[in-house]
mmCIF file of C-alpha atoms in Angstrom:
data_model
loop_
_atom_site.group_PDB
_atom_site.id
_atom_site.type_symbol
_atom_site.label_atom_id
_atom_site.label_comp_id
_atom_site.label_asym_id
_atom_site.label_seq_id
_atom_site.Cartn_x
_atom_site.Cartn_y
_atom_site.Cartn_z
ATOM 1 C CA MET D 1 121.116 160.023 -36.171
ATOM 2 C CA THR D 2 124.236 161.396 -34.160
ATOM 3 C CA ILE D 3 124.936 162.541 -30.822
ATOM 4 C CA PRO D 4 124.752 166.204 -30.590
ATOM 5 C CA GLU D 5 127.942 167.718 -29.976
ATOM 6 C CA ASN D 6 126.827 170.726 -28.286
ATOM 7 C CA ARG D 7 123.601 172.284 -26.560
ATOM 8 C CA ILE D 8 122.651 174.409 -29.553
ATOM 9 C CA GLN D 9 122.291 171.088 -31.425
ATOM 10 C CA LEU D 10 120.567 169.467 -28.598
ATOM 11 C CA ASN D 11 118.209 172.095 -28.386
ATOM 12 C CA THR D 12 117.412 171.945 -32.211
ATOM 13 C CA LEU D 13 116.468 168.341 -31.683
ATOM 14 C CA VAL D 14 113.804 168.772 -28.935
ATOM 15 C CA ARG D 15 111.850 171.664 -30.525
ATOM 16 C CA ALA D 16 112.618 174.954 -32.634
ATOM 17 C CA LYS D 17 112.633 177.623 -30.063
ATOM 18 C CA PRO D 18 111.157 175.854 -26.990
ATOM 19 C CA LYS D 19 109.369 178.488 -24.404
ATOM 20 C CA ILE D 20 111.032 177.575 -21.296
ATOM 21 C CA TYR D 21 112.357 179.169 -18.365
ATOM 22 C CA GLY D 22 115.808 177.759 -17.424
ATOM 23 C CA SER D 23 118.806 175.578 -18.993
ATOM 24 C CA TRP D 24 117.473 172.359 -19.281
ATOM 25 C CA PRO D 25 114.951 171.948 -22.340
ATOM 26 C CA ASN D 26 115.011 168.226 -22.154
ATOM 27 C CA PHE D 27 113.949 167.679 -18.707
ATOM 28 C CA TRP D 28 110.784 170.090 -18.775
ATOM 29 C CA ALA D 29 107.180 168.582 -18.951
ATOM 30 C CA ARG D 30 106.151 170.167 -22.059
ATOM 31 C CA ASP D 31 108.761 168.647 -24.344
ATOM 32 C CA ILE D 32 107.879 165.258 -23.361
ATOM 33 C CA ASN D 33 105.797 163.012 -25.564
ATOM 34 C CA SER D 34 102.382 162.552 -23.864
ATOM 35 C CA GLY D 35 102.124 159.056 -25.193
ATOM 36 C CA HIS D 36 104.901 157.632 -22.825
ATOM 37 C CA VAL D 37 104.158 159.345 -19.772
ATOM 38 C CA GLY D 38 101.569 157.039 -18.016
ATOM 39 C CA GLN D 39 104.139 154.318 -18.392
ATOM 40 C CA MET D 40 107.164 156.153 -17.292
ATOM 41 C CA VAL D 41 104.878 157.183 -13.941
ATOM 42 C CA ASP D 42 104.277 153.710 -13.366
ATOM 43 C CA ARG D 43 107.841 152.449 -14.037
ATOM 44 C CA TRP D 44 109.482 155.024 -12.365
ATOM 45 C CA VAL D 45 107.692 157.362 -10.254
ATOM 46 C CA MET D 46 105.078 155.078 -8.441
ATOM 47 C CA ASN D 47 107.737 152.188 -8.074
ATOM 48 C CA ALA D 48 108.717 152.385 -4.653
ATOM 49 C CA LYS D 49 111.117 149.250 -5.168
ATOM 50 C CA ASP D 50 113.233 150.350 -8.048
ATOM 51 C CA GLY D 51 111.745 153.647 -8.768
ATOM 52 C CA PHE D 52 111.774 157.031 -7.348
ATOM 53 C CA MET D 53 109.111 156.838 -4.393
ATOM 54 C CA GLY D 54 110.825 157.120 -1.303
ATOM 55 C CA ILE D 55 109.875 158.039 2.259
ATOM 56 C CA VAL D 56 109.843 161.522 1.258
ATOM 57 C CA PRO D 57 108.847 161.582 -2.184
ATOM 58 C CA LEU D 58 110.435 161.853 -4.724
ATOM 59 C CA ARG D 59 113.903 160.513 -4.511
ATOM 60 C CA ILE D 60 116.299 162.431 -6.657
ATOM 61 C CA ARG D 61 117.931 159.283 -7.994
ATOM 62 C CA ALA D 62 116.216 155.790 -8.389
ATOM 63 C CA HIS D 63 116.843 153.546 -5.506
ATOM 64 C CA HIS D 64 119.348 151.258 -7.006
ATOM 65 C CA SER D 65 121.233 153.984 -8.544
ATOM 66 C CA GLU D 66 124.394 155.851 -7.342
ATOM 67 C CA GLN D 67 123.121 158.225 -4.620
ATOM 68 C CA ILE D 68 124.826 161.673 -4.239
ATOM 69 C CA PRO D 69 125.171 163.020 -0.781
ATOM 70 C CA PRO D 70 123.694 164.703 0.862
ATOM 71 C CA PHE D 71 120.482 164.984 -0.945
ATOM 72 C CA SER D 72 118.290 162.002 -1.168
ATOM 73 C CA ALA D 73 114.976 163.858 -2.046
ATOM 74 C CA SER D 74 114.707 167.733 -3.016
ATOM 75 C CA THR D 75 111.153 169.927 -2.917
ATOM 76 C CA ILE D 76 112.574 171.466 -6.242
ATOM 77 C CA ASN D 77 112.779 168.051 -8.117
ATOM 78 C CA THR D 78 109.571 166.961 -6.847
ATOM 79 C CA TRP D 79 107.690 170.232 -7.981
ATOM 80 C CA LEU D 80 109.435 169.657 -11.421
ATOM 81 C CA ALA D 81 107.497 165.984 -11.587
ATOM 82 C CA ILE D 82 104.396 167.247 -9.748
ATOM 83 C CA GLU D 83 104.044 169.833 -12.669
ATOM 84 C CA GLY D 84 104.728 167.460 -15.307
ATOM 85 C CA MET D 85 102.109 165.011 -14.165
ATOM 86 C CA PHE D 86 99.536 167.652 -13.956
ATOM 87 C CA ARG D 87 100.170 168.721 -17.153
ATOM 88 C CA HIS D 88 100.014 165.309 -18.660
ATOM 89 C CA ARG D 89 96.645 164.584 -16.358
ATOM 90 C CA ILE D 90 98.086 161.679 -14.314
ATOM 91 C CA GLU D 91 95.872 162.856 -11.685
ATOM 92 C CA SER D 92 95.894 159.837 -9.342
ATOM 93 C CA ALA D 93 99.925 159.705 -9.182
ATOM 94 C CA VAL D 94 100.727 163.333 -8.871
ATOM 95 C CA VAL D 95 98.204 163.628 -5.967
ATOM 96 C CA ALA D 96 99.670 160.606 -4.138
ATOM 97 C CA VAL D 97 102.866 161.697 -4.678
ATOM 98 C CA THR D 98 101.914 165.733 -3.478
ATOM 99 C CA LEU D 99 100.194 164.243 -0.369
ATOM 100 C CA GLY D 100 103.223 161.849 0.095
ATOM 101 C CA HIS D 101 106.046 164.862 0.074
ATOM 102 C CA ILE D 102 103.823 166.983 2.353
ATOM 103 C CA ASP D 103 103.213 164.312 4.805
ATOM 104 C CA GLY D 104 107.314 163.738 4.447
ATOM 105 C CA MET D 105 107.513 167.177 5.065
ATOM 106 C CA ASN D 106 105.840 167.285 8.427
ATOM 107 C CA ARG D 107 107.418 163.991 9.664
ATOM 108 C CA GLU D 108 109.864 165.470 11.835
ATOM 109 C CA ARG D 109 107.720 168.183 13.311
ATOM 110 C CA LEU D 110 109.993 170.724 12.833
ATOM 111 C CA TRP D 111 109.653 173.957 15.188
ATOM 112 C CA VAL D 112 109.575 176.262 12.183
ATOM 113 C CA PRO D 113 106.290 176.596 10.245
ATOM 114 C CA GLY D 114 107.481 175.399 6.956
ATOM 115 C CA GLY D 115 109.193 172.488 4.850
ATOM 116 C CA PRO D 116 112.882 171.480 4.528
ATOM 117 C CA GLU D 117 114.395 172.384 1.093
ATOM 118 C CA ALA D 118 115.912 168.981 1.082
ATOM 119 C CA TRP D 119 116.225 165.546 2.934
ATOM 120 C CA ASP D 120 119.453 163.824 3.285
ATOM 121 C CA GLN D 121 120.642 160.280 2.902
ATOM 122 C CA ASN D 122 118.801 159.174 6.094
ATOM 123 C CA ASP D 123 115.651 161.165 5.257
ATOM 124 C CA LYS D 124 116.352 164.101 7.535
ATOM 125 C CA PRO D 125 115.683 167.472 6.955
ATOM 126 C CA TRP D 126 118.544 169.013 5.262
ATOM 127 C CA GLY D 127 119.006 172.891 4.210
ATOM 128 C CA SER D 128 116.772 176.102 4.508
ATOM 129 C CA MET D 129 113.713 175.352 6.598
ATOM 130 C CA ASP D 130 112.363 178.648 7.005
ATOM 131 C CA TYR D 131 111.478 179.796 3.352
ATOM 132 C CA ASP D 132 108.516 177.597 3.482
ATOM 133 C CA TRP D 133 108.930 175.065 0.589
ATOM 134 C CA ASN D 134 105.560 173.213 1.144
ATOM 135 C CA GLU D 135 103.888 176.451 -0.833
ATOM 136 C CA SER D 136 105.666 175.254 -3.964
ATOM 137 C CA ILE D 137 104.153 171.644 -3.460
ATOM 138 C CA LEU D 138 100.573 172.946 -2.182
ATOM 139 C CA LEU D 139 100.023 175.444 -4.898
ATOM 140 C CA PRO D 140 100.193 173.316 -8.010
ATOM 141 C CA LEU D 141 97.837 170.777 -6.077
ATOM 142 C CA ILE D 142 95.403 173.658 -5.226
ATOM 143 C CA GLU D 143 95.238 175.200 -8.947
ATOM 144 C CA GLN D 144 94.887 171.946 -10.447
ATOM 145 C CA ILE D 145 92.167 170.515 -8.013
ATOM 146 C CA GLY D 146 90.523 173.907 -7.822
ATOM 147 C CA TRP D 147 90.743 174.887 -11.280
ATOM 148 C CA HIS D 148 92.042 178.466 -9.861
ATOM 149 C CA ARG D 149 95.523 179.965 -10.963
ATOM 150 C CA PHE D 150 97.129 181.992 -8.539
ATOM 151 C CA ARG D 151 99.232 185.217 -9.449
ATOM 152 C CA PHE D 152 101.439 187.155 -7.329
ATOM 153 C CA GLY D 153 102.773 190.588 -7.457
ATOM 154 C CA GLY D 154 100.177 191.735 -10.210
ATOM 155 C CA ARG D 155 96.784 191.938 -10.974
#
């Protein structure tokens, strides 16, 4: 197998016409082989020494990787990981990551009733703090634990 030279060739390797939202088909939870998810979560997600678990989970890069300031952790990336772990039924890890992220959001006791968009390399809030980023983390947890799917803007 040769390395694809462009995005079209790469997309055909993942799946024929994946149903995704966005432009990163290889990173979405539904395209990952379920047989490897448990091992990947143990090795990378829950590993506080070498993996992505940090003071505010989940880190954007593994601990020993080159970091990209100003971000250390991001709610959006964490949401993607949480959604993927729920889809693959890695319940204990996903609850630990979700609750750890919520706890991290509330560490600073921000004056705004919301959560930061991201955290910097010193684990301090960074970016918008008034869009209530914790909803993106809380809704998947409530939906999965309570078996209730929320819908907005429609019936």
